[in-house]
CSV table of C-alpha atoms in Angstrom, one decimal:
chain,number,residue,atom,x,y,z
P,1,MET,CA,65.5,14.3,80.1
P,2,ARG,CA,64.3,17.1,77.6
P,3,THR,CA,64.2,20.6,78.5
P,4,GLY,CA,61.0,22.6,77.7
P,5,ALA,CA,63.2,24.4,74.9
P,6,GLU,CA,63.7,21.4,73.1
P,7,PRO,CA,61.5,20.7,70.6
P,8,ALA,CA,60.0,16.4,70.2
P,9,ASP,CA,58.9,14.3,67.9
P,10,THR,CA,55.7,12.1,69.2
P,11,THR,CA,55.6,8.4,67.6
P,12,PRO,CA,51.6,7.7,67.3
P,13,GLY,CA,51.3,6.3,69.9
P,14,GLY,CA,51.9,8.8,71.9
P,15,GLY,CA,55.4,8.3,73.2
P,16,VAL,CA,58.4,10.8,72.6
P,17,ALA,CA,60.8,9.6,69.8
P,18,MET,CA,64.1,10.8,69.7
P,19,VAL,CA,65.2,14.6,70.8
P,20,SER,CA,65.6,16.8,67.5
P,21,PRO,CA,68.4,18.8,68.2
P,22,LEU,CA,67.5,23.0,68.6
P,23,PRO,CA,69.2,24.2,65.0
P,24,ASP,CA,72.7,26.0,65.2
P,25,PRO,CA,72.2,29.9,64.5
P,26,PRO,CA,73.0,31.2,61.1
P,27,ALA,CA,76.6,31.5,60.3
P,28,ALA,CA,76.4,35.6,59.1
P,29,GLY,CA,73.3,36.5,61.0
P,30,VAL,CA,71.8,39.1,59.1
P,31,PRO,CA,73.4,40.2,56.3
P,32,SER,CA,75.6,43.1,57.7
P,33,LEU,CA,75.8,45.6,54.5
P,34,ARG,CA,75.6,49.2,53.8
P,35,ALA,CA,72.2,51.0,54.8
P,36,GLY,CA,70.6,51.4,51.1
P,37,GLY,CA,72.7,48.9,49.4
P,38,PRO,CA,70.7,46.5,47.4
P,39,ASP,CA,70.4,43.4,49.5
P,40,ALA,CA,69.8,46.0,52.7
P,41,PRO,CA,67.4,44.5,55.5
P,42,SER,CA,63.4,45.3,54.5
P,43,ALA,CA,61.9,48.5,56.3
P,44,ILE,CA,59.8,45.6,58.3
P,45,LEU,CA,63.0,43.5,59.0
P,46,GLN,CA,64.9,46.3,60.1
P,47,THR,CA,61.9,47.3,62.4
P,48,LEU,CA,61.9,43.8,63.9
P,49,ILE,CA,65.5,43.6,63.8
P,50,LEU,CA,65.1,47.1,66.2
P,51,GLN,CA,62.6,45.6,68.3
P,52,THR,CA,64.4,42.5,69.3
P,53,TRP,CA,67.8,44.3,70.3
P,54,LEU,CA,65.9,47.3,72.3
P,55,SER,CA,63.3,44.8,73.7
P,56,PRO,CA,64.2,44.7,78.1
P,57,ALA,CA,64.8,40.5,76.7
P,58,PHE,CA,68.0,41.9,75.2
P,59,PRO,CA,70.8,40.6,77.8
P,60,VAL,CA,72.8,44.2,78.2
P,61,GLY,CA,70.7,45.0,81.9
P,62,ALA,CA,69.3,48.1,81.4
P,63,PHE,CA,66.7,46.7,84.4
P,64,ALA,CA,69.5,47.1,86.5
P,65,TYR,CA,70.2,51.3,86.2
P,66,SER,CA,67.4,54.0,86.6
P,67,HIS,CA,69.5,56.9,85.1
P,68,GLY,CA,69.3,58.8,88.5
P,69,LEU,CA,65.6,58.6,88.5
P,70,GLU,CA,66.0,56.8,92.1
P,71,TRP,CA,66.9,59.7,94.1
P,72,ALA,CA,64.4,62.0,91.9
P,73,VAL,CA,61.7,59.4,93.7
P,74,GLU,CA,63.7,59.2,97.3
P,75,ASP,CA,63.8,63.0,97.3
P,76,GLY,CA,59.9,63.5,96.2
P,77,THR,CA,60.7,65.1,93.0
P,78,VAL,CA,59.0,62.1,91.1
P,79,ARG,CA,56.3,61.1,92.9
P,80,ASP,CA,53.4,60.3,90.9
P,81,LEU,CA,52.7,60.6,86.7
P,82,ALA,CA,52.7,64.0,85.5
P,83,SER,CA,56.2,64.4,87.8
P,84,LEU,CA,57.6,61.4,85.9
P,85,VAL,CA,56.7,62.7,82.1
P,86,ALA,CA,58.0,66.0,83.4
P,87,TRP,CA,61.4,64.7,84.4
P,88,LEU,CA,61.3,62.4,81.3
P,89,ASP,CA,60.4,64.8,79.4
P,90,GLY,CA,63.9,66.8,80.1
P,91,VAL,CA,66.0,64.1,80.0
P,92,VAL,CA,64.9,63.6,76.7
P,93,ARG,CA,65.0,67.1,75.7
P,94,HIS,CA,67.7,68.4,77.3
P,95,GLY,CA,70.1,65.6,78.2
P,96,ALA,CA,70.9,62.2,78.0
P,97,GLY,CA,68.1,61.5,75.4
P,98,ARG,CA,69.7,64.1,73.3
P,99,SER,CA,72.9,63.5,73.3
P,100,ASP,CA,73.4,60.1,73.4
P,101,MET,CA,71.0,59.8,70.2
P,102,ILE,CA,74.1,63.1,68.5
P,103,LEU,CA,76.5,60.6,69.3
P,104,LEU,CA,74.7,57.0,67.5
P,105,ALA,CA,74.2,59.1,64.3
P,106,HIS,CA,78.2,59.8,64.2
P,107,ALA,CA,78.8,56.4,65.0
P,108,TRP,CA,76.2,55.1,62.5
P,109,ARG,CA,78.1,57.4,59.8
P,110,ALA,CA,81.6,56.8,60.8
P,111,VAL,CA,80.8,53.1,60.0
P,112,GLU,CA,78.6,53.8,57.3
P,113,ALA,CA,81.5,55.9,55.5
P,114,GLY,CA,84.4,53.1,56.8
P,115,ASP,CA,85.8,56.3,58.8
P,116,GLU,CA,87.6,54.4,61.8
P,117,GLU,CA,89.6,57.5,63.3
P,118,GLY,CA,85.8,59.1,62.6
P,119,LEU,CA,84.3,56.3,64.7
P,120,VAL,CA,87.8,56.1,67.6
P,121,ARG,CA,86.6,60.2,68.3
P,122,VAL,CA,83.0,59.5,68.5
P,123,ALA,CA,83.6,56.6,71.2
P,124,GLU,CA,85.9,58.7,73.0
P,125,LEU,CA,83.9,61.6,73.2
P,126,ALA,CA,80.9,59.2,74.5
P,127,ALA,CA,82.6,57.7,77.5
P,128,ALA,CA,84.3,61.7,78.2
P,129,SER,CA,81.1,63.1,78.2
P,130,GLN,CA,79.5,60.8,81.0
P,131,PRO,CA,78.5,63.0,83.7
P,132,THR,CA,79.1,61.0,86.9
P,133,ARG,CA,80.9,57.6,88.0
P,134,GLU,CA,77.3,55.6,88.0
P,135,ARG,CA,76.3,57.4,84.6
P,136,ARG,CA,79.3,56.3,83.4
P,137,LEU,CA,79.1,53.0,84.3
P,138,GLU,CA,75.3,52.7,83.0
P,139,SER,CA,76.6,53.6,79.3
P,140,LEU,CA,79.7,51.5,79.5
P,141,ALA,CA,78.7,48.5,80.8
P,142,GLN,CA,75.2,48.2,78.6
P,143,GLY,CA,77.4,49.2,75.7
P,144,GLU,CA,80.0,46.2,75.7
P,145,ALA,CA,76.8,43.9,77.0
P,146,PHE,CA,75.0,45.1,73.8
P,147,LEU,CA,78.6,44.2,71.1
P,148,LYS,CA,78.9,41.3,72.8
P,149,ALA,CA,75.5,39.9,72.0
P,150,VAL,CA,75.1,41.2,68.8
P,151,ARG,CA,78.7,39.2,67.8
P,152,GLN,CA,77.2,35.7,69.2
P,153,THR,CA,73.4,36.3,67.8
P,154,TRP,CA,73.5,38.8,65.1
P,155,PRO,CA,77.6,38.2,64.0
P,156,GLY,CA,79.0,39.5,60.5
P,157,GLU,CA,82.3,40.6,59.4
P,158,ALA,CA,81.6,43.9,59.2
P,159,VAL,CA,80.3,43.9,63.2
P,160,GLU,CA,83.9,42.1,63.9
P,161,ARG,CA,85.5,45.4,62.0
P,162,VAL,CA,83.5,47.7,64.2
P,163,VAL,CA,84.9,45.7,67.5
P,164,ALA,CA,88.2,45.6,66.5
P,165,THR,CA,88.7,49.4,65.7
P,166,LEU,CA,87.6,49.8,69.1
P,167,ALA,CA,90.1,47.3,70.7
P,168,ASP,CA,92.5,47.9,69.1
P,169,ALA,CA,92.1,52.4,70.5
P,170,GLY,CA,91.8,50.7,73.9
P,171,LEU,CA,88.3,52.0,74.1
P,172,GLN,CA,84.9,50.5,75.2
P,173,ALA,CA,82.1,51.7,73.6
P,174,ALA,CA,79.3,53.4,75.4
P,175,LEU,CA,76.1,52.0,74.6
P,176,PRO,CA,74.8,55.3,71.7
P,177,VAL,CA,77.9,54.3,70.0
P,178,ALA,CA,77.3,50.7,70.1
P,179,VAL,CA,74.0,50.7,68.9
P,180,GLY,CA,74.8,53.3,66.0
P,181,THR,CA,77.7,51.4,64.9
P,182,ILE,CA,75.9,48.1,64.6
P,183,SER,CA,72.9,49.3,63.5
P,184,ALA,CA,75.1,50.9,60.4
P,185,ALA,CA,77.3,47.4,60.2
P,186,HIS,CA,74.0,45.7,59.4
P,187,GLY,CA,72.7,48.4,57.4
P,188,LEU,CA,70.1,49.4,59.0
P,189,ALA,CA,68.4,52.9,58.9
P,190,LEU,CA,69.2,55.9,60.7
P,191,PRO,CA,66.1,57.6,61.3
P,192,ALA,CA,64.5,54.3,62.6
P,193,THR,CA,67.6,53.7,64.6
P,194,ILE,CA,67.7,56.8,66.8
P,195,ALA,CA,63.6,56.7,67.3
P,196,SER,CA,63.9,53.1,68.4
P,197,ALA,CA,66.7,53.5,70.8
P,198,LEU,CA,65.4,56.8,72.7
P,199,ILE,CA,61.3,55.6,72.6
P,200,ALA,CA,63.7,52.4,74.3
P,201,PHE,CA,65.6,54.8,76.6
P,202,VAL,CA,61.7,56.1,78.3
P,203,ALA,CA,60.3,52.9,78.3
P,204,ASN,CA,63.0,51.8,80.4
P,205,LEU,CA,63.3,54.8,82.9
P,206,SER,CA,59.3,54.4,82.8
P,207,SER,CA,60.0,51.1,83.8
P,208,ALA,CA,61.8,51.6,86.4
P,209,ALA,CA,59.1,55.1,87.8
P,210,VAL,CA,56.8,51.9,87.9
P,211,ARG,CA,59.3,49.9,90.7
P,212,LEU,CA,59.8,53.2,92.8
P,213,VAL,CA,57.3,55.4,92.8
P,214,PRO,CA,55.2,52.8,92.8
P,215,LEU,CA,52.8,53.7,89.9
P,216,GLY,CA,50.9,51.2,88.1
P,217,GLN,CA,51.5,49.9,84.6
P,218,THR,CA,48.9,51.4,83.1
P,219,ASP,CA,50.4,55.1,84.2
P,220,GLY,CA,53.7,53.7,83.5
P,221,GLN,CA,52.6,53.2,79.7
P,222,ARG,CA,50.9,56.7,79.8
P,223,ALA,CA,54.4,58.2,80.7
P,224,VAL,CA,55.7,56.7,77.4
P,225,ALA,CA,52.7,57.5,75.5
P,226,ALA,CA,53.0,60.8,76.1
P,227,LEU,CA,56.4,60.8,75.7
P,228,MET,CA,56.3,59.9,72.0
P,229,PRO,CA,55.8,63.2,69.9
P,230,VAL,CA,59.0,64.4,72.0
P,231,VAL,CA,60.7,61.2,70.9
P,232,VAL,CA,59.7,62.5,67.2
P,233,THR,CA,60.8,65.6,67.7
P,234,VAL,CA,64.1,65.0,69.2
P,235,ALA,CA,64.9,62.3,66.8
P,236,ALA,CA,64.7,64.4,63.9
P,237,GLU,CA,66.2,67.2,65.4
P,238,VAL,CA,69.5,65.2,66.0
P,239,GLU,CA,70.0,63.5,63.1
P,240,THR,CA,71.3,66.4,61.3
P,241,ALA,CA,73.0,67.7,64.6
P,242,THR,CA,76.9,68.2,65.0
P,243,LEU,CA,78.9,66.9,67.5
P,244,ASP,CA,79.3,70.7,68.9
P,245,ASP,CA,75.7,70.3,69.6
P,246,ILE,CA,76.3,68.4,72.2
P,247,GLY,CA,74.9,69.9,75.8
P,248,GLY,CA,72.5,69.7,78.5
P,249,ALA,CA,70.7,71.7,80.5
P,250,SER,CA,69.1,68.7,82.9
P,251,LEU,CA,71.2,69.4,85.8
P,252,ARG,CA,68.7,67.8,88.0
P,253,ALA,CA,69.4,64.6,86.2
P,254,ASP,CA,73.1,65.1,86.9
P,255,ILE,CA,72.4,65.9,90.2
P,256,ALA,CA,70.5,62.8,90.9
P,257,SER,CA,72.7,60.7,89.5
P,258,ALA,CA,75.4,62.1,91.6
P,259,ARG,CA,73.7,61.9,94.8
P,260,HIS,CA,72.3,58.6,93.7
P,261,GLU,CA,75.8,57.2,94.1
P,262,THR,CA,75.4,57.9,98.4
P,263,GLN,CA,71.8,57.2,98.2
P,264,TYR,CA,71.5,54.7,101.8
P,265,THR,CA,68.5,52.6,100.0
P,266,ARG,CA,69.0,51.2,96.6
P,267,LEU,CA,67.8,48.9,94.0
P,268,PHE,CA,69.1,50.2,91.0
P,269,ARG,CA,73.0,50.9,89.8
P,270,SER,CA,72.1,54.0,88.8
């Protein structure tokens, strides 16, 4: 029996010949190179890789998390397009959007420099800085799923060194740490990685709002479009930020996450 994923050769008479097996994945995946090296992936290839890793199809379970947005819809704070854009703007400028991208940048630089101790410090800070139990679950579960998926589909020696460093320290990788380290391990540029990760975060929360408010698909895309300038601005700021710059003022989003833990009816894990 042939599954839909298996290609088949047909004979001239229309019959089905022997099934052609799917090719094995590349043994080394995308070259694991330092960013800017002579054989580093081209700009187009880097874009395609980031789009793949940060798409809803990549198996990290992002669809299951709302980052506290579900409670904000329940209590009426987010009820339409305008209130959604305001909520997302605050989270990106003053909340996890900004802080996570600072962590991503420092994880990237630690791997790029071969600084294992620096990577461990960033990973520890990323795990410790989650404000609620559900937000910790959201970041760590997705980070571990990201590493697992990359190891199976985009393997490489540099990837294994990153995983071993974190495992030897007894640490789980928060999502921004996972994305930053693997991006550096595969020679992807830091600015593109930050911007791609940040807009993916916005798109995931917008998708959650489409299901929760509910909003139409068009309004969901309008929200993402409205946040594009904010994403560009924040991405540029965090690229040179220090770990001391991590902090936030999106208190309502943090409270929403805490209250979501006891929300009676829930679709999302956070």
